[in-house]
């Protein structure tokens, strides 16, 4: 990975977006994760929260305690100390998915756009391991990297007002899962029966940033069985 | 904690909110909270509450509520012609109610969100650090949902007022809204067309809710070199998304990450104005610098402090 100068842009008057790269790259994402951990280890009264994504870190700050220049300086200094942050161990998490049909209304478009059959879409999507690059958009919504370039498909020009919970989708070079119903602009190719996010559970989320997800194709019958088990 | 009031008629979208849920963004849980934090804070201060007590946020049409105990209330935000036991009462002032009193709120005459604060705040469980309702996540507030007829809500501990409180002014919620915004963070993709955005007048469509406000107006193009999609990034309330359709969506408080480019971001001091935007209102954005925004931020914080001290 070529070294790239970190860029800082204001996102409104109370947040700064720090950009560490422009592509889906595990090393860049690891940098974002470590910066998030460093900020947690080095609390500052003017820094309110930090949330990362593929290549960017959004830092919320209080403008009465800290200015843009001071915060970017602090972030650059922390970046120099990377490598000393404590990061939790990563896991591999199996997620069963029923592909196509009513669960994946856009799988035909994805197949056609990429000149392949829907069977090949399923095969390619389920044979890879995906790193969780970020969690956001909805509770437990995981942004996954490592999507086969032959499955890349642009997001919808206008987002859907409602996407069903458990939907698995593709947008650009990203793939991910919707844990709860919400609006969204992704191309939908399948659905998982698992309850991915439960705030009352001991472990509200089944996974965290840096874990690996593996999608396992299942039948409609197995979907109904697992869905019933998970919702007891 | 005592039973404080019963919902007789809820209105189309009434939720329990406080100032928001901070620090759970890493789980994909957004800030939620009152969309008009100016009116929300004033309502709490009028009954002697701290800023972050939970209250009811009502949208477009208000609720009908029977009170079950002696309590102070205050109603702020959009004018909803409140009546107590059939008699008109005022907003922006504390009111002492007795058990059995019935409060009725009608349709908003200006703006769209009205706040009801009670002594001690609305008592619901704290979830991930806040009492705010995250409807999309089905969590917080009253079981993660809107309030319905028959719901009985409790109030937290807190003394009744010694003397009534009243605000001698109140904010206006005009139909033509002007929002100050900083360009970006993705204004780099709109170099040729940024000024079209800041010159345009947009209409608020019927598609506006706690997640965002969809606008209709002149199509805003992106630079020919701009990509179709960007990698998803964390977002903030006030980010103005510009999807390929060229029609902007201003994000509110129910989302943490988005994948559409953000052409500009409304300053935090003006978010409350967005919280009062309703269908058919017009919105135009005025570009200011970050430095100007920070000056306004300090001024606004000072103004709110002065209002709190006054009350």
PDB file of N, CA and C in Angstrom, chain A residues 43-137:
ATOM      1  N   UNK A  43      -8.483   9.986  25.899  1.00  0.00           N
ATOM      2  CA  UNK A  43      -9.627  10.894  25.880  1.00  0.00           C
ATOM      3  C   UNK A  43      -9.188  12.348  26.047  1.00  0.00           C
ATOM      4  N   UNK A  44      -9.898  13.224  25.363  1.00  0.00           N
ATOM      5  CA  UNK A  44      -9.623  14.663  25.429  1.00  0.00           C
ATOM      6  C   UNK A  44     -10.961  15.350  25.670  1.00  0.00           C
ATOM      7  N   UNK A  45     -10.999  16.359  26.558  1.00  0.00           N
ATOM      8  CA  UNK A  45     -12.304  16.978  26.860  1.00  0.00           C
ATOM      9  C   UNK A  45     -13.034  17.544  25.644  1.00  0.00           C
ATOM     10  N   UNK A  46     -12.297  17.928  24.609  1.00  0.00           N
ATOM     11  CA  UNK A  46     -12.958  18.498  23.443  1.00  0.00           C
ATOM     12  C   UNK A  46     -13.437  17.469  22.435  1.00  0.00           C
ATOM     13  N   UNK A  47     -13.012  16.208  22.585  1.00  0.00           N
ATOM     14  CA  UNK A  47     -13.369  15.150  21.637  1.00  0.00           C
ATOM     15  C   UNK A  47     -14.516  14.329  22.222  1.00  0.00           C
ATOM     16  N   UNK A  48     -15.622  14.261  21.485  1.00  0.00           N
ATOM     17  CA  UNK A  48     -16.845  13.676  22.022  1.00  0.00           C
ATOM     18  C   UNK A  48     -17.051  12.223  21.608  1.00  0.00           C
ATOM     19  N   UNK A  49     -16.661  11.863  20.386  1.00  0.00           N
ATOM     20  CA  UNK A  49     -16.862  10.492  19.907  1.00  0.00           C
ATOM     21  C   UNK A  49     -16.067  10.323  18.631  1.00  0.00           C
ATOM     22  N   UNK A  50     -15.780   9.067  18.281  1.00  0.00           N
ATOM     23  CA  UNK A  50     -15.108   8.772  17.020  1.00  0.00           C
ATOM     24  C   UNK A  50     -15.752   7.535  16.428  1.00  0.00           C
ATOM     25  N   UNK A  51     -16.066   7.561  15.141  1.00  0.00           N
ATOM     26  CA  UNK A  51     -16.631   6.381  14.474  1.00  0.00           C
ATOM     27  C   UNK A  51     -15.958   6.219  13.131  1.00  0.00           C
ATOM     28  N   UNK A  52     -15.533   4.994  12.853  1.00  0.00           N
ATOM     29  CA  UNK A  52     -14.770   4.735  11.631  1.00  0.00           C
ATOM     30  C   UNK A  52     -15.567   4.006  10.579  1.00  0.00           C
ATOM     31  N   UNK A  53     -15.060   4.075   9.364  1.00  0.00           N
ATOM     32  CA  UNK A  53     -15.635   3.336   8.247  1.00  0.00           C
ATOM     33  C   UNK A  53     -14.482   2.741   7.448  1.00  0.00           C
ATOM     34  N   UNK A  54     -14.704   2.443   6.178  1.00  0.00           N
ATOM     35  CA  UNK A  54     -13.659   1.790   5.380  1.00  0.00           C
ATOM     36  C   UNK A  54     -12.310   2.487   5.495  1.00  0.00           C
ATOM     37  N   UNK A  55     -12.312   3.754   5.118  1.00  0.00           N
ATOM     38  CA  UNK A  55     -11.045   4.500   5.058  1.00  0.00           C
ATOM     39  C   UNK A  55     -11.091   5.788   5.844  1.00  0.00           C
ATOM     40  N   UNK A  56     -12.232   6.054   6.495  1.00  0.00           N
ATOM     41  CA  UNK A  56     -12.405   7.361   7.120  1.00  0.00           C
ATOM     42  C   UNK A  56     -12.750   7.231   8.591  1.00  0.00           C
ATOM     43  N   UNK A  57     -12.388   8.238   9.322  1.00  0.00           N
ATOM     44  CA  UNK A  57     -12.715   8.321  10.739  1.00  0.00           C
ATOM     45  C   UNK A  57     -13.429   9.644  10.956  1.00  0.00           C
ATOM     46  N   UNK A  58     -14.629   9.602  11.521  1.00  0.00           N
ATOM     47  CA  UNK A  58     -15.358  10.825  11.840  1.00  0.00           C
ATOM     48  C   UNK A  58     -15.150  11.107  13.318  1.00  0.00           C
ATOM     49  N   UNK A  59     -14.641  12.282  13.624  1.00  0.00           N
ATOM     50  CA  UNK A  59     -14.403  12.646  15.013  1.00  0.00           C
ATOM     51  C   UNK A  59     -15.331  13.809  15.372  1.00  0.00           C
ATOM     52  N   UNK A  60     -16.200  13.575  16.350  1.00  0.00           N
ATOM     53  CA  UNK A  60     -17.105  14.625  16.844  1.00  0.00           C
ATOM     54  C   UNK A  60     -16.361  15.432  17.896  1.00  0.00           C
ATOM     55  N   UNK A  61     -16.403  16.769  17.795  1.00  0.00           N
ATOM     56  CA  UNK A  61     -15.706  17.603  18.764  1.00  0.00           C
ATOM     57  C   UNK A  61     -16.590  18.759  19.210  1.00  0.00           C
ATOM     58  N   UNK A  62     -16.196  19.392  20.300  1.00  0.00           N
ATOM     59  CA  UNK A  62     -16.914  20.554  20.815  1.00  0.00           C
ATOM     60  C   UNK A  62     -16.158  21.807  20.376  1.00  0.00           C
ATOM     61  N   UNK A  63     -16.730  22.617  19.483  1.00  0.00           N
ATOM     62  CA  UNK A  63     -16.012  23.785  18.955  1.00  0.00           C
ATOM     63  C   UNK A  63     -15.666  24.817  20.022  1.00  0.00           C
ATOM     64  N   UNK A  64     -16.320  24.735  21.193  1.00  0.00           N
ATOM     65  CA  UNK A  64     -15.978  25.698  22.244  1.00  0.00           C
ATOM     66  C   UNK A  64     -14.722  25.270  22.989  1.00  0.00           C
ATOM     67  N   UNK A  65     -14.320  23.997  22.820  1.00  0.00           N
ATOM     68  CA  UNK A  65     -13.126  23.523  23.533  1.00  0.00           C
ATOM     69  C   UNK A  65     -11.956  23.269  22.597  1.00  0.00           C
ATOM     70  N   UNK A  66     -12.234  23.195  21.307  1.00  0.00           N
ATOM     71  CA  UNK A  66     -11.191  22.754  20.388  1.00  0.00           C
ATOM     72  C   UNK A  66     -11.525  23.239  18.992  1.00  0.00           C
ATOM     73  N   UNK A  67     -10.504  23.691  18.270  1.00  0.00           N
ATOM     74  CA  UNK A  67     -10.712  24.140  16.898  1.00  0.00           C
ATOM     75  C   UNK A  67     -10.296  23.079  15.899  1.00  0.00           C
ATOM     76  N   UNK A  68     -10.560  23.381  14.623  1.00  0.00           N
ATOM     77  CA  UNK A  68     -10.253  22.455  13.539  1.00  0.00           C
ATOM     78  C   UNK A  68      -8.758  22.169  13.486  1.00  0.00           C
ATOM     79  N   UNK A  69      -7.929  23.207  13.545  1.00  0.00           N
ATOM     80  CA  UNK A  69      -6.480  23.039  13.427  1.00  0.00           C
ATOM     81  C   UNK A  69      -5.937  22.235  14.603  1.00  0.00           C
ATOM     82  N   UNK A  70      -6.435  22.531  15.801  1.00  0.00           N
ATOM     83  CA  UNK A  70      -5.943  21.814  16.989  1.00  0.00           C
ATOM     84  C   UNK A  70      -6.293  20.331  16.897  1.00  0.00           C
ATOM     85  N   UNK A  71      -7.513  20.041  16.458  1.00  0.00           N
ATOM     86  CA  UNK A  71      -7.937  18.640  16.381  1.00  0.00           C
ATOM     87  C   UNK A  71      -7.159  17.879  15.308  1.00  0.00           C
ATOM     88  N   UNK A  72      -6.947  18.503  14.140  1.00  0.00           N
ATOM     89  CA  UNK A  72      -6.191  17.798  13.103  1.00  0.00           C
ATOM     90  C   UNK A  72      -4.759  17.554  13.573  1.00  0.00           C
ATOM     91  N   UNK A  73      -4.190  18.514  14.305  1.00  0.00           N
ATOM     92  CA  UNK A  73      -2.842  18.317  14.848  1.00  0.00           C
ATOM     93  C   UNK A  73      -2.802  17.151  15.806  1.00  0.00           C
ATOM     94  N   UNK A  74      -3.784  17.074  16.668  1.00  0.00           N
ATOM     95  CA  UNK A  74      -3.861  15.983  17.631  1.00  0.00           C
ATOM     96  C   UNK A  74      -3.982  14.642  16.913  1.00  0.00           C
ATOM     97  N   UNK A  75      -4.812  14.589  15.883  1.00  0.00           N
ATOM     98  CA  UNK A  75      -5.007  13.336  15.141  1.00  0.00           C
ATOM     99  C   UNK A  75      -3.731  12.932  14.409  1.00  0.00           C
ATOM    100  N   UNK A  76      -3.020  13.906  13.857  1.00  0.00           N
ATOM    101  CA  UNK A  76      -1.756  13.601  13.169  1.00  0.00           C
ATOM    102  C   UNK A  76      -0.728  13.067  14.169  1.00  0.00           C
ATOM    103  N   UNK A  77      -0.671  13.658  15.349  1.00  0.00           N
ATOM    104  CA  UNK A  77       0.263  13.188  16.365  1.00  0.00           C
ATOM    105  C   UNK A  77      -0.056  11.759  16.801  1.00  0.00           C
ATOM    106  N   UNK A  78      -1.335  11.471  16.986  1.00  0.00           N
ATOM    107  CA  UNK A  78      -1.739  10.109  17.366  1.00  0.00           C
ATOM    108  C   UNK A  78      -1.367   9.107  16.281  1.00  0.00           C
ATOM    109  N   UNK A  79      -1.502   9.563  15.033  1.00  0.00           N
ATOM    110  CA  UNK A  79      -1.189   8.675  13.905  1.00  0.00           C
ATOM    111  C   UNK A  79       0.262   8.219  13.955  1.00  0.00           C
ATOM    112  N   UNK A  80       1.128   9.094  14.476  1.00  0.00           N
ATOM    113  CA  UNK A  80       2.553   8.751  14.573  1.00  0.00           C
ATOM    114  C   UNK A  80       2.769   7.581  15.529  1.00  0.00           C
ATOM    115  N   UNK A  81       1.858   7.381  16.479  1.00  0.00           N
ATOM    116  CA  UNK A  81       2.081   6.362  17.497  1.00  0.00           C
ATOM    117  C   UNK A  81       1.400   5.042  17.164  1.00  0.00           C
ATOM    118  N   UNK A  82       0.885   4.906  15.933  1.00  0.00           N
ATOM    119  CA  UNK A  82       0.177   3.680  15.556  1.00  0.00           C
ATOM    120  C   UNK A  82       1.059   2.447  15.726  1.00  0.00           C
ATOM    121  N   UNK A  83       0.468   1.354  16.124  1.00  0.00           N
ATOM    122  CA  UNK A  83       1.217   0.111  16.335  1.00  0.00           C
ATOM    123  C   UNK A  83       1.244  -0.252  17.795  1.00  0.00           C
ATOM    124  N   UNK A  84       0.929   0.735  18.657  1.00  0.00           N
ATOM    125  CA  UNK A  84       0.947   0.438  20.082  1.00  0.00           C
ATOM    126  C   UNK A  84      -0.451   0.240  20.648  1.00  0.00           C
ATOM    127  N   UNK A  85      -1.503   0.356  19.787  1.00  0.00           N
ATOM    128  CA  UNK A  85      -2.874   0.231  20.295  1.00  0.00           C
ATOM    129  C   UNK A  85      -3.237  -1.232  20.550  1.00  0.00           C
ATOM    130  N   UNK A  86      -4.019  -1.482  21.604  1.00  0.00           N
ATOM    131  CA  UNK A  86      -4.511  -2.832  21.887  1.00  0.00           C
ATOM    132  C   UNK A  86      -5.795  -3.052  21.096  1.00  0.00           C
ATOM    133  N   UNK A  87      -5.835  -4.073  20.230  1.00  0.00           N
ATOM    134  CA  UNK A  87      -7.006  -4.341  19.397  1.00  0.00           C
ATOM    135  C   UNK A  87      -7.513  -5.754  19.690  1.00  0.00           C
ATOM    136  N   UNK A  88      -8.841  -5.928  19.941  1.00  0.00           N
ATOM    137  CA  UNK A  88      -9.357  -7.268  20.244  1.00  0.00           C
ATOM    138  C   UNK A  88      -9.124  -8.255  19.103  1.00  0.00           C
ATOM    139  N   UNK A  89      -9.061  -9.571  19.467  1.00  0.00           N
ATOM    140  CA  UNK A  89      -8.885 -10.634  18.483  1.00  0.00           C
ATOM    141  C   UNK A  89     -10.064 -10.686  17.524  1.00  0.00           C
ATOM    142  N   UNK A  90      -9.820 -10.996  16.246  1.00  0.00           N
ATOM    143  CA  UNK A  90     -10.889 -11.136  15.260  1.00  0.00           C
ATOM    144  C   UNK A  90     -11.429 -12.565  15.245  1.00  0.00           C
ATOM    145  N   UNK A  91     -12.741 -12.717  14.852  1.00  0.00           N
ATOM    146  CA  UNK A  91     -13.380 -14.039  14.753  1.00  0.00           C
ATOM    147  C   UNK A  91     -13.917 -14.253  13.342  1.00  0.00           C
ATOM    148  N   UNK A  92     -14.232 -15.514  12.998  1.00  0.00           N
ATOM    149  CA  UNK A  92     -14.961 -15.805  11.754  1.00  0.00           C
ATOM    150  C   UNK A  92     -16.386 -16.193  12.125  1.00  0.00           C
ATOM    151  N   UNK A  93     -17.359 -15.497  11.547  1.00  0.00           N
ATOM    152  CA  UNK A  93     -18.774 -15.694  11.887  1.00  0.00           C
ATOM    153  C   UNK A  93     -19.518 -16.232  10.663  1.00  0.00           C
ATOM    154  N   UNK A  94     -20.277 -17.337  10.841  1.00  0.00           N
ATOM    155  CA  UNK A  94     -21.031 -17.975   9.753  1.00  0.00           C
ATOM    156  C   UNK A  94     -22.436 -17.387   9.695  1.00  0.00           C
ATOM    157  N   UNK A  95     -22.842 -16.875   8.533  1.00  0.00           N
ATOM    158  CA  UNK A  95     -24.186 -16.323   8.383  1.00  0.00           C
ATOM    159  C   UNK A  95     -24.927 -17.060   7.276  1.00  0.00           C
ATOM    160  N   UNK A  96     -25.987 -17.819   7.615  1.00  0.00           N
ATOM    161  CA  UNK A  96     -26.756 -18.532   6.593  1.00  0.00           C
ATOM    162  C   UNK A  96     -27.602 -17.551   5.776  1.00  0.00           C
ATOM    163  N   UNK A  97     -27.642 -17.743   4.451  1.00  0.00           N
ATOM    164  CA  UNK A  97     -28.386 -16.847   3.555  1.00  0.00           C
ATOM    165  C   UNK A  97     -29.201 -17.642   2.552  1.00  0.00           C
ATOM    166  N   UNK A  98     -30.492 -17.288   2.413  1.00  0.00           N
ATOM    167  CA  UNK A  98     -31.307 -17.833   1.332  1.00  0.00           C
ATOM    168  C   UNK A  98     -31.254 -16.809   0.188  1.00  0.00           C
ATOM    169  N   UNK A  99     -30.657 -17.201  -0.940  1.00  0.00           N
ATOM    170  CA  UNK A  99     -30.441 -16.259  -2.038  1.00  0.00           C
ATOM    171  C   UNK A  99     -31.622 -16.218  -3.009  1.00  0.00           C
ATOM    172  N   UNK A 100     -31.787 -15.080  -3.676  1.00  0.00           N
ATOM    173  CA  UNK A 100     -32.698 -14.946  -4.807  1.00  0.00           C
ATOM    174  C   UNK A 100     -34.168 -14.982  -4.423  1.00  0.00           C
ATOM    175  N   UNK A 101     -35.011 -15.189  -5.435  1.00  0.00           N
ATOM    176  CA  UNK A 101     -36.462 -15.224  -5.248  1.00  0.00           C
ATOM    177  C   UNK A 101     -36.956 -13.951  -4.587  1.00  0.00           C
ATOM    178  N   UNK A 102     -37.933 -14.087  -3.723  1.00  0.00           N
ATOM    179  CA  UNK A 102     -38.480 -12.924  -3.024  1.00  0.00           C
ATOM    180  C   UNK A 102     -37.492 -12.302  -2.065  1.00  0.00           C
ATOM    181  N   UNK A 103     -36.486 -13.075  -1.636  1.00  0.00           N
ATOM    182  CA  UNK A 103     -35.500 -12.555  -0.688  1.00  0.00           C
ATOM    183  C   UNK A 103     -34.452 -11.687  -1.380  1.00  0.00           C
ATOM    184  N   UNK A 104     -34.266 -11.862  -2.678  1.00  0.00           N
ATOM    185  CA  UNK A 104     -33.230 -11.113  -3.389  1.00  0.00           C
ATOM    186  C   UNK A 104     -33.759 -10.531  -4.685  1.00  0.00           C
ATOM    187  N   UNK A 105     -34.637  -9.517  -4.634  1.00  0.00           N
ATOM    188  CA  UNK A 105     -35.307  -9.023  -5.847  1.00  0.00           C
ATOM    189  C   UNK A 105     -34.376  -8.428  -6.898  1.00  0.00           C
ATOM    190  N   UNK A 106     -33.157  -8.067  -6.498  1.00  0.00           N
ATOM    191  CA  UNK A 106     -32.237  -7.445  -7.461  1.00  0.00           C
ATOM    192  C   UNK A 106     -31.194  -8.419  -7.988  1.00  0.00           C
ATOM    193  N   UNK A 107     -31.266  -9.712  -7.614  1.00  0.00           N
ATOM    194  CA  UNK A 107     -30.205 -10.649  -8.005  1.00  0.00           C
ATOM    195  C   UNK A 107     -30.152 -10.805  -9.523  1.00  0.00           C
ATOM    196  N   UNK A 108     -31.317 -10.695 -10.173  1.00  0.00           N
ATOM    197  CA  UNK A 108     -31.352 -10.784 -11.634  1.00  0.00           C
ATOM    198  C   UNK A 108     -30.614  -9.617 -12.268  1.00  0.00           C
ATOM    199  N   UNK A 109     -30.806  -8.413 -11.727  1.00  0.00           N
ATOM    200  CA  UNK A 109     -30.129  -7.223 -12.249  1.00  0.00           C
ATOM    201  C   UNK A 109     -28.617  -7.353 -12.051  1.00  0.00           C
ATOM    202  N   UNK A 110     -28.211  -7.825 -10.867  1.00  0.00           N
ATOM    203  CA  UNK A 110     -26.776  -8.004 -10.588  1.00  0.00           C
ATOM    204  C   UNK A 110     -26.175  -9.003 -11.575  1.00  0.00           C
ATOM    205  N   UNK A 111     -26.912 -10.100 -11.821  1.00  0.00           N
ATOM    206  CA  UNK A 111     -26.423 -11.140 -12.739  1.00  0.00           C
ATOM    207  C   UNK A 111     -26.288 -10.578 -14.152  1.00  0.00           C
ATOM    208  N   UNK A 112     -27.352  -9.899 -14.608  1.00  0.00           N
ATOM    209  CA  UNK A 112     -27.363  -9.377 -15.978  1.00  0.00           C
ATOM    210  C   UNK A 112     -26.292  -8.315 -16.166  1.00  0.00           C
ATOM    211  N   UNK A 113     -26.182  -7.427 -15.202  1.00  0.00           N
ATOM    212  CA  UNK A 113     -25.206  -6.333 -15.267  1.00  0.00           C
ATOM    213  C   UNK A 113     -23.785  -6.875 -15.378  1.00  0.00           C
ATOM    214  N   UNK A 114     -23.562  -8.042 -14.753  1.00  0.00           N
ATOM    215  CA  UNK A 114     -22.220  -8.617 -14.729  1.00  0.00           C
ATOM    216  C   UNK A 114     -22.065  -9.807 -15.670  1.00  0.00           C
ATOM    217  N   UNK A 115     -23.020  -9.993 -16.572  1.00  0.00           N
ATOM    218  CA  UNK A 115     -22.953 -11.033 -17.620  1.00  0.00           C
ATOM    219  C   UNK A 115     -22.707 -12.411 -17.046  1.00  0.00           C
ATOM    220  N   UNK A 116     -23.526 -12.783 -16.040  1.00  0.00           N
ATOM    221  CA  UNK A 116     -23.420 -14.130 -15.494  1.00  0.00           C
ATOM    222  C   UNK A 116     -24.798 -14.604 -15.065  1.00  0.00           C
ATOM    223  N   UNK A 117     -24.898 -15.897 -14.698  1.00  0.00           N
ATOM    224  CA  UNK A 117     -26.177 -16.430 -14.226  1.00  0.00           C
ATOM    225  C   UNK A 117     -26.344 -16.081 -12.747  1.00  0.00           C
ATOM    226  N   UNK A 118     -27.596 -16.177 -12.255  1.00  0.00           N
ATOM    227  CA  UNK A 118     -27.801 -15.938 -10.822  1.00  0.00           C
ATOM    228  C   UNK A 118     -27.093 -17.010  -9.999  1.00  0.00           C
ATOM    229  N   UNK A 119     -26.978 -18.231 -10.552  1.00  0.00           N
ATOM    230  CA  UNK A 119     -26.260 -19.287  -9.828  1.00  0.00           C
ATOM    231  C   UNK A 119     -24.808 -18.885  -9.605  1.00  0.00           C
ATOM    232  N   UNK A 120     -24.231 -18.241 -10.609  1.00  0.00           N
ATOM    233  CA  UNK A 120     -22.839 -17.826 -10.466  1.00  0.00           C
ATOM    234  C   UNK A 120     -22.714 -16.684  -9.451  1.00  0.00           C
ATOM    235  N   UNK A 121     -23.711 -15.787  -9.441  1.00  0.00           N
ATOM    236  CA  UNK A 121     -23.707 -14.709  -8.435  1.00  0.00           C
ATOM    237  C   UNK A 121     -23.662 -15.330  -7.044  1.00  0.00           C
ATOM    238  N   UNK A 122     -24.539 -16.332  -6.824  1.00  0.00           N
ATOM    239  CA  UNK A 122     -24.614 -16.990  -5.514  1.00  0.00           C
ATOM    240  C   UNK A 122     -23.299 -17.669  -5.178  1.00  0.00           C
ATOM    241  N   UNK A 123     -22.769 -18.384  -6.154  1.00  0.00           N
ATOM    242  CA  UNK A 123     -21.522 -19.117  -5.923  1.00  0.00           C
ATOM    243  C   UNK A 123     -20.381 -18.177  -5.572  1.00  0.00           C
ATOM    244  N   UNK A 124     -20.260 -17.102  -6.368  1.00  0.00           N
ATOM    245  CA  UNK A 124     -19.159 -16.161  -6.109  1.00  0.00           C
ATOM    246  C   UNK A 124     -19.343 -15.431  -4.780  1.00  0.00           C
ATOM    247  N   UNK A 125     -20.582 -15.050  -4.472  1.00  0.00           N
ATOM    248  CA  UNK A 125     -20.834 -14.277  -3.244  1.00  0.00           C
ATOM    249  C   UNK A 125     -20.576 -15.117  -2.003  1.00  0.00           C
ATOM    250  N   UNK A 126     -20.922 -16.428  -2.056  1.00  0.00           N
ATOM    251  CA  UNK A 126     -20.852 -17.271  -0.860  1.00  0.00           C
ATOM    252  C   UNK A 126     -19.527 -18.006  -0.710  1.00  0.00           C
ATOM    253  N   UNK A 127     -18.646 -17.910  -1.694  1.00  0.00           N
ATOM    254  CA  UNK A 127     -17.381 -18.648  -1.563  1.00  0.00           C
ATOM    255  C   UNK A 127     -16.265 -17.796  -0.973  1.00  0.00           C
ATOM    256  N   UNK A 128     -16.528 -16.499  -0.742  1.00  0.00           N
ATOM    257  CA  UNK A 128     -15.480 -15.616  -0.213  1.00  0.00           C
ATOM    258  C   UNK A 128     -15.624 -15.439   1.291  1.00  0.00           C
ATOM    259  N   UNK A 129     -14.545 -15.012   1.935  1.00  0.00           N
ATOM    260  CA  UNK A 129     -14.569 -14.562   3.327  1.00  0.00           C
ATOM    261  C   UNK A 129     -14.505 -13.039   3.303  1.00  0.00           C
ATOM    262  N   UNK A 130     -15.309 -12.374   4.125  1.00  0.00           N
ATOM    263  CA  UNK A 130     -15.402 -10.908   4.079  1.00  0.00           C
ATOM    264  C   UNK A 130     -14.982 -10.288   5.408  1.00  0.00           C
ATOM    265  N   UNK A 131     -14.100  -9.327   5.344  1.00  0.00           N
ATOM    266  CA  UNK A 131     -13.719  -8.576   6.544  1.00  0.00           C
ATOM    267  C   UNK A 131     -14.807  -7.556   6.840  1.00  0.00           C
ATOM    268  N   UNK A 132     -15.158  -7.363   8.109  1.00  0.00           N
ATOM    269  CA  UNK A 132     -16.095  -6.302   8.496  1.00  0.00           C
ATOM    270  C   UNK A 132     -15.312  -5.005   8.602  1.00  0.00           C
ATOM    271  N   UNK A 133     -15.548  -4.117   7.646  1.00  0.00           N
ATOM    272  CA  UNK A 133     -14.804  -2.858   7.620  1.00  0.00           C
ATOM    273  C   UNK A 133     -15.426  -1.784   8.496  1.00  0.00           C
ATOM    274  N   UNK A 134     -16.716  -1.912   8.723  1.00  0.00           N
ATOM    275  CA  UNK A 134     -17.396  -0.898   9.535  1.00  0.00           C
ATOM    276  C   UNK A 134     -18.755  -1.424   9.937  1.00  0.00           C
ATOM    277  N   UNK A 135     -19.304  -0.848  11.001  1.00  0.00           N
ATOM    278  CA  UNK A 135     -20.667  -1.150  11.410  1.00  0.00           C
ATOM    279  C   UNK A 135     -21.399   0.181  11.473  1.00  0.00           C
ATOM    280  N   UNK A 136     -22.503   0.292  10.733  1.00  0.00           N
ATOM    281  CA  UNK A 136     -23.203   1.566  10.726  1.00  0.00           C
ATOM    282  C   UNK A 136     -24.437   1.493   9.860  1.00  0.00           C
ATOM    283  N   UNK A 137     -25.075   2.642   9.616  1.00  0.00           N
ATOM    284  CA  UNK A 137     -26.297   2.770   8.827  1.00  0.00           C
ATOM    285  C   UNK A 137     -27.522   2.258   9.578  1.00  0.00           C
TER     286      UNK A 137
END
